[in-house]
Short mmCIF file of C-alpha atoms in Angstrom, two decimals:
data_model
loop_
_atom_site.label_atom_id
_atom_site.label_comp_id
_atom_site.label_asym_id
_atom_site.label_seq_id
_atom_site.Cartn_x
_atom_site.Cartn_y
_atom_site.Cartn_z
CA MET A 1 28.23 19.13 -1.32
CA GLY A 2 25.49 20.59 0.89
CA LYS A 3 21.82 20.84 -0.08
CA SER A 4 18.79 21.89 1.93
CA VAL A 5 15.03 22.20 1.91
CA ASP A 6 12.71 24.35 4.00
CA ILE A 7 9.08 23.45 4.51
CA ARG A 8 6.52 25.36 6.56
CA LEU A 9 3.02 24.38 7.66
CA SER A 10 0.61 26.32 5.42
CA GLY A 11 -2.75 24.65 6.08
CA GLU A 12 -4.24 21.80 8.10
CA MET A 13 -1.64 19.30 6.83
CA SER A 14 -0.12 21.12 3.85
CA PHE A 15 3.39 22.53 3.77
CA GLU A 16 4.92 25.11 1.47
CA VAL A 17 8.21 23.70 0.17
CA ASN A 18 11.18 25.87 -0.79
CA LEU A 19 13.66 23.72 -2.70
CA ASP A 20 16.49 24.96 -4.95
CA GLY A 21 14.73 28.35 -5.03
CA HIS A 22 11.45 26.83 -6.28
CA ARG A 23 8.24 26.79 -4.28
CA PHE A 24 5.44 24.24 -4.34
CA GLU A 25 3.01 22.68 -1.89
CA ILE A 26 2.75 19.17 -0.55
CA ASP A 27 -0.35 17.91 1.21
CA ALA A 28 -2.17 14.86 2.53
CA VAL A 29 -5.45 13.54 1.16
CA GLU A 30 -8.73 14.33 2.98
CA GLN A 31 -8.74 10.91 4.65
CA PHE A 32 -5.64 12.01 6.59
CA GLY A 33 -6.79 15.57 7.31
CA GLY A 34 -5.36 17.17 4.18
CA ALA A 35 -6.90 19.04 1.24
CA ASP A 36 -4.82 17.65 -1.66
CA ARG A 37 -3.18 21.05 -2.34
CA GLY A 38 -0.08 19.24 -3.61
CA PRO A 39 1.41 15.78 -3.96
CA ARG A 40 2.03 13.42 -1.03
CA PRO A 41 5.58 13.75 0.41
CA LYS A 42 6.30 10.01 0.27
CA ASN A 43 5.34 9.94 -3.41
CA LEU A 44 8.04 12.55 -4.11
CA MET A 45 10.35 9.52 -3.85
CA LEU A 46 8.83 8.32 -7.15
CA ALA A 47 9.47 11.68 -8.84
CA SER A 48 12.97 11.73 -7.40
CA ILE A 49 14.05 8.38 -8.84
CA ALA A 50 12.22 9.01 -12.15
CA GLY A 51 13.95 12.35 -12.65
CA CYS A 52 17.37 11.14 -11.51
CA THR A 53 17.51 8.15 -13.84
CA GLY A 54 15.62 10.02 -16.60
CA MET A 55 18.25 12.78 -16.71
CA ASP A 56 21.04 10.18 -16.66
CA VAL A 57 19.56 8.30 -19.62
CA VAL A 58 18.91 11.46 -21.67
CA SER A 59 22.45 12.60 -21.04
CA ILE A 60 24.04 9.23 -21.91
CA LEU A 61 21.92 8.76 -25.06
CA ARG A 62 23.02 12.19 -26.33
CA LYS A 63 26.66 11.24 -25.77
CA MET A 64 25.96 8.02 -27.74
CA LYS A 65 24.39 10.14 -30.55
CA VAL A 66 21.08 8.31 -30.15
CA ALA A 67 18.33 10.63 -31.41
CA PHE A 68 14.73 10.44 -30.20
CA ASP A 69 11.55 12.50 -30.53
CA ASP A 70 10.00 11.88 -27.14
CA PHE A 71 11.20 10.49 -23.83
CA SER A 72 9.15 9.71 -20.73
CA VAL A 73 9.53 7.68 -17.57
CA LYS A 74 6.79 6.10 -15.49
CA VAL A 75 7.51 4.71 -12.03
CA THR A 76 4.93 2.58 -10.26
CA GLY A 77 5.49 1.62 -6.64
CA THR A 78 3.80 -0.38 -3.93
CA ILE A 79 3.59 0.71 -0.28
CA THR A 80 3.41 -1.70 2.65
CA GLU A 81 0.24 -1.86 4.76
CA ILE A 82 2.10 -1.92 8.09
CA HIS A 83 4.10 0.86 9.79
CA PRO A 84 6.41 2.35 8.82
CA LYS A 85 4.42 2.39 5.55
CA HIS A 86 7.16 2.40 2.96
CA PHE A 87 7.75 1.57 -0.70
CA ASP A 88 8.84 -2.05 -1.07
CA THR A 89 8.79 -2.20 -4.89
CA MET A 90 9.31 0.30 -7.72
CA HIS A 91 9.01 -0.53 -11.43
CA ILE A 92 10.52 1.96 -13.87
CA VAL A 93 9.28 2.11 -17.49
CA TYR A 94 11.50 4.08 -19.87
CA LYS A 95 9.55 5.02 -23.02
CA LEU A 96 11.19 6.45 -26.14
CA LYS A 97 9.67 7.45 -29.45
CA GLY A 98 11.62 7.91 -32.66
CA LYS A 99 12.92 6.31 -35.85
CA ASN A 100 15.70 3.69 -35.79
CA ILE A 101 16.37 3.80 -32.06
CA GLN A 102 18.72 0.90 -31.20
CA LYS A 103 17.35 -0.84 -28.13
CA GLU A 104 20.81 -2.15 -27.12
CA LYS A 105 22.06 1.42 -26.74
CA VAL A 106 19.08 2.38 -24.61
CA GLU A 107 19.64 -0.75 -22.50
CA LYS A 108 23.26 0.25 -22.01
CA ALA A 109 22.28 3.78 -20.96
CA VAL A 110 19.69 2.46 -18.50
CA THR A 111 22.15 -0.07 -17.03
CA LEU A 112 24.78 2.65 -16.57
CA SER A 113 22.24 4.81 -14.76
CA GLN A 114 20.86 2.03 -12.55
CA ASP A 115 24.22 0.45 -11.68
CA LYS A 116 26.64 3.38 -11.70
CA TYR A 117 25.26 6.91 -11.83
CA CYS A 118 21.84 7.29 -10.24
CA GLY A 119 22.36 8.26 -6.60
CA VAL A 120 18.64 8.01 -5.87
CA THR A 121 18.53 4.39 -7.06
CA PHE A 122 21.58 3.73 -4.85
CA SER A 123 19.75 5.16 -1.82
CA PHE A 124 16.54 3.20 -2.45
CA LYS A 125 18.07 -0.21 -3.31
CA PRO A 126 18.56 -1.62 0.21
CA THR A 127 14.82 -1.49 1.04
CA ILE A 128 13.08 -1.35 -2.36
CA ASN A 129 13.03 -4.01 -5.07
CA ILE A 130 13.64 -1.89 -8.20
CA THR A 131 12.89 -3.36 -11.65
CA HIS A 132 12.67 -1.76 -15.09
CA GLU A 133 11.64 -2.18 -18.70
CA ILE A 134 12.23 -0.26 -21.91
CA ILE A 135 9.55 0.52 -24.49
CA ILE A 136 10.52 1.88 -27.91
CA GLU A 137 7.89 3.14 -30.35
CA ASP A 138 8.34 4.30 -33.94
CA MET B 1 -1.18 0.18 -2.18
CA GLY B 2 -0.05 1.30 -5.66
CA LYS B 3 1.28 4.76 -6.51
CA SER B 4 2.79 6.14 -9.70
CA VAL B 5 4.48 9.12 -11.28
CA ASP B 6 4.79 10.15 -14.93
CA ILE B 7 7.55 12.44 -16.10
CA ARG B 8 8.16 13.64 -19.66
CA LEU B 9 11.12 15.47 -21.16
CA SER B 10 10.01 19.10 -21.65
CA GLY B 11 13.29 20.91 -22.38
CA GLU B 12 17.00 20.22 -22.68
CA MET B 13 17.13 18.40 -19.32
CA SER B 14 13.82 19.41 -17.72
CA PHE B 15 10.91 17.07 -17.17
CA GLU B 16 7.27 17.84 -16.50
CA VAL B 17 6.18 15.75 -13.51
CA ASN B 18 2.62 14.53 -13.00
CA LEU B 19 2.28 13.26 -9.43
CA ASP B 20 -0.97 12.69 -7.51
CA GLY B 21 -2.71 14.86 -10.12
CA HIS B 22 -0.34 17.80 -9.57
CA ARG B 23 2.11 19.09 -12.17
CA PHE B 24 5.49 20.70 -11.65
CA GLU B 25 8.86 20.78 -13.38
CA ILE B 26 12.20 19.39 -12.35
CA ASP B 27 15.43 20.47 -14.00
CA ALA B 28 19.20 20.40 -13.82
CA VAL B 29 21.40 23.45 -13.29
CA GLU B 30 23.14 25.08 -16.27
CA GLN B 31 26.43 23.33 -15.43
CA PHE B 32 24.71 20.03 -16.32
CA GLY B 33 22.83 21.28 -19.37
CA GLY B 34 19.68 22.41 -17.57
CA ALA B 35 17.92 25.75 -17.16
CA ASP B 36 16.84 25.55 -13.49
CA ARG B 37 13.13 25.45 -14.41
CA GLY B 38 12.44 23.42 -11.27
CA PRO B 39 14.23 21.68 -8.39
CA ARG B 40 16.81 18.94 -8.84
CA PRO B 41 15.29 15.43 -8.73
CA LYS B 42 17.75 14.11 -6.14
CA ASN B 43 16.91 17.02 -3.84
CA LEU B 44 13.26 15.95 -3.90
CA MET B 45 14.50 13.33 -1.41
CA LEU B 46 14.96 16.20 1.09
CA ALA B 47 11.41 17.46 0.52
CA SER B 48 10.12 13.91 0.78
CA ILE B 49 11.61 13.20 4.21
CA ALA B 50 10.83 16.72 5.50
CA GLY B 51 7.16 16.42 4.51
CA CYS B 52 6.77 12.84 5.71
CA THR B 53 8.13 13.45 9.20
CA GLY B 54 6.62 16.96 9.34
CA MET B 55 3.10 15.61 8.76
CA ASP B 56 3.69 12.85 11.32
CA VAL B 57 4.79 15.33 13.99
CA VAL B 58 1.91 17.77 13.33
CA SER B 59 -0.54 14.91 13.52
CA ILE B 60 0.91 13.45 16.74
CA LEU B 61 1.19 16.86 18.47
CA ARG B 62 -2.50 17.53 17.74
CA LYS B 63 -3.44 14.19 19.29
CA MET B 64 -1.33 15.18 22.34
CA LYS B 65 -3.21 18.54 22.48
CA VAL B 66 0.06 20.44 22.03
CA ALA B 67 -0.81 23.84 20.53
CA PHE B 68 1.65 25.84 18.43
CA ASP B 69 1.55 28.96 16.22
CA ASP B 70 4.12 28.00 13.61
CA PHE B 71 5.81 24.79 12.53
CA SER B 72 8.61 24.36 10.03
CA VAL B 73 11.18 21.72 9.12
CA LYS B 74 14.59 22.24 7.55
CA VAL B 75 16.60 19.32 6.21
CA THR B 76 20.23 19.78 5.24
CA GLY B 77 22.05 16.97 3.46
CA THR B 78 25.48 16.21 2.08
CA ILE B 79 26.11 14.44 -1.22
CA THR B 80 29.16 12.30 -1.95
CA GLU B 81 31.70 13.46 -4.52
CA ILE B 82 32.06 10.03 -6.16
CA HIS B 83 29.54 8.10 -8.27
CA PRO B 84 26.82 7.24 -7.59
CA LYS B 85 26.58 10.70 -6.05
CA HIS B 86 24.18 10.14 -3.18
CA PHE B 87 23.15 11.67 0.12
CA ASP B 88 25.23 10.25 2.96
CA THR B 89 23.94 12.53 5.74
CA MET B 90 20.69 14.38 6.45
CA HIS B 91 20.09 16.62 9.46
CA ILE B 92 16.49 17.47 10.29
CA VAL B 93 15.65 20.61 12.29
CA TYR B 94 12.09 20.77 13.65
CA LYS B 95 11.19 24.35 14.61
CA LEU B 96 8.07 25.27 16.58
CA LYS B 97 6.84 28.63 17.76
CA GLY B 98 4.28 29.14 20.50
CA LYS B 99 3.66 29.68 24.20
CA ASN B 100 4.27 26.93 26.77
CA ILE B 101 5.24 24.19 24.29
CA GLN B 102 6.58 21.23 26.31
CA LYS B 103 9.79 20.06 24.65
CA GLU B 104 9.40 16.51 26.01
CA LYS B 105 6.15 16.11 24.10
CA VAL B 106 7.74 17.35 20.88
CA GLU B 107 10.65 14.97 21.45
CA LYS B 108 8.21 12.11 21.88
CA ALA B 109 6.37 13.03 18.65
CA VAL B 110 9.65 13.26 16.72
CA THR B 111 10.89 9.93 18.10
CA LEU B 112 7.61 8.23 17.16
CA SER B 113 7.93 9.59 13.62
CA GLN B 114 11.60 8.73 13.20
CA ASP B 115 11.43 5.26 14.77
CA LYS B 116 7.93 4.05 13.94
CA TYR B 117 5.85 5.99 11.42
CA CYS B 118 7.91 7.77 8.76
CA GLY B 119 8.27 5.42 5.81
CA VAL B 120 10.65 7.81 4.05
CA THR B 121 13.05 7.78 7.01
CA PHE B 122 12.83 3.96 6.98
CA SER B 123 13.80 3.89 3.29
CA PHE B 124 16.72 6.30 3.70
CA LYS B 125 18.22 4.88 6.91
CA PRO B 126 20.40 2.09 5.44
CA THR B 127 22.52 4.50 3.37
CA ILE B 128 22.04 7.91 5.04
CA ASN B 129 23.11 8.96 8.55
CA ILE B 130 19.98 10.82 9.74
CA THR B 131 20.19 13.14 12.76
CA HIS B 132 17.78 15.70 14.17
CA GLU B 133 17.28 18.56 16.60
CA ILE B 134 14.28 20.44 17.95
CA ILE B 135 14.09 24.22 18.32
CA ILE B 136 11.26 25.81 20.30
CA GLU B 137 10.73 29.58 20.30
CA ASP B 138 8.26 31.63 22.33
#
């Protein structure tokens, strides 16, 4: 299956991104000649893995008939100081709110995503130490 | 250096992303229960590598005093059919417009990005066959 992105220089360091028919800007911070008109391109890796595994887990929980009121994912990563500056760790926090959510079912959904379904996790695993935790609130 | 993203379920499959202080949505296509309110999370990998290497090349060309009128990057990738569905190839096209652009200098800038500076390329290399080409137009 083929996918593509087009980006075009739109400012000093900013690019307009056209992805899946949606447009947004990416940019560097002022320290690196940018104007912060959008997120940093490397940090899109965080949004990519968060969204990929988040959609997996939502989808699997629905199939398991696990109801919830709110679902969010936070991914925190660390970047090396030496070139090529790359993420070497990512920690994923899955947070669910709702009554009577069985943690074992959420754990199963997360494990299925991390080990079997999430193609972004698969791509990142060789160079990034990926860990996770699950938080359930009433 | 620590970085983070927060995403929160905002529709059937869509998430609102908060990254570097910028907000946008990601979503699945209708076939997978989404409404196409934003790009696919996995495809953010394409925008990530395009922006990372694009900013490198712009920055290096300016240091080399190579002037250009327009600069764009297109990345085309293929995704496997089996789980975990992941990118196995990415082809990067760097396109510059301008008078008297020396291709050797652009090649040097691209090589420096791909081999030394781009942390996204570094992260993707173990699982993705990454190729590139350079197009220069008057």
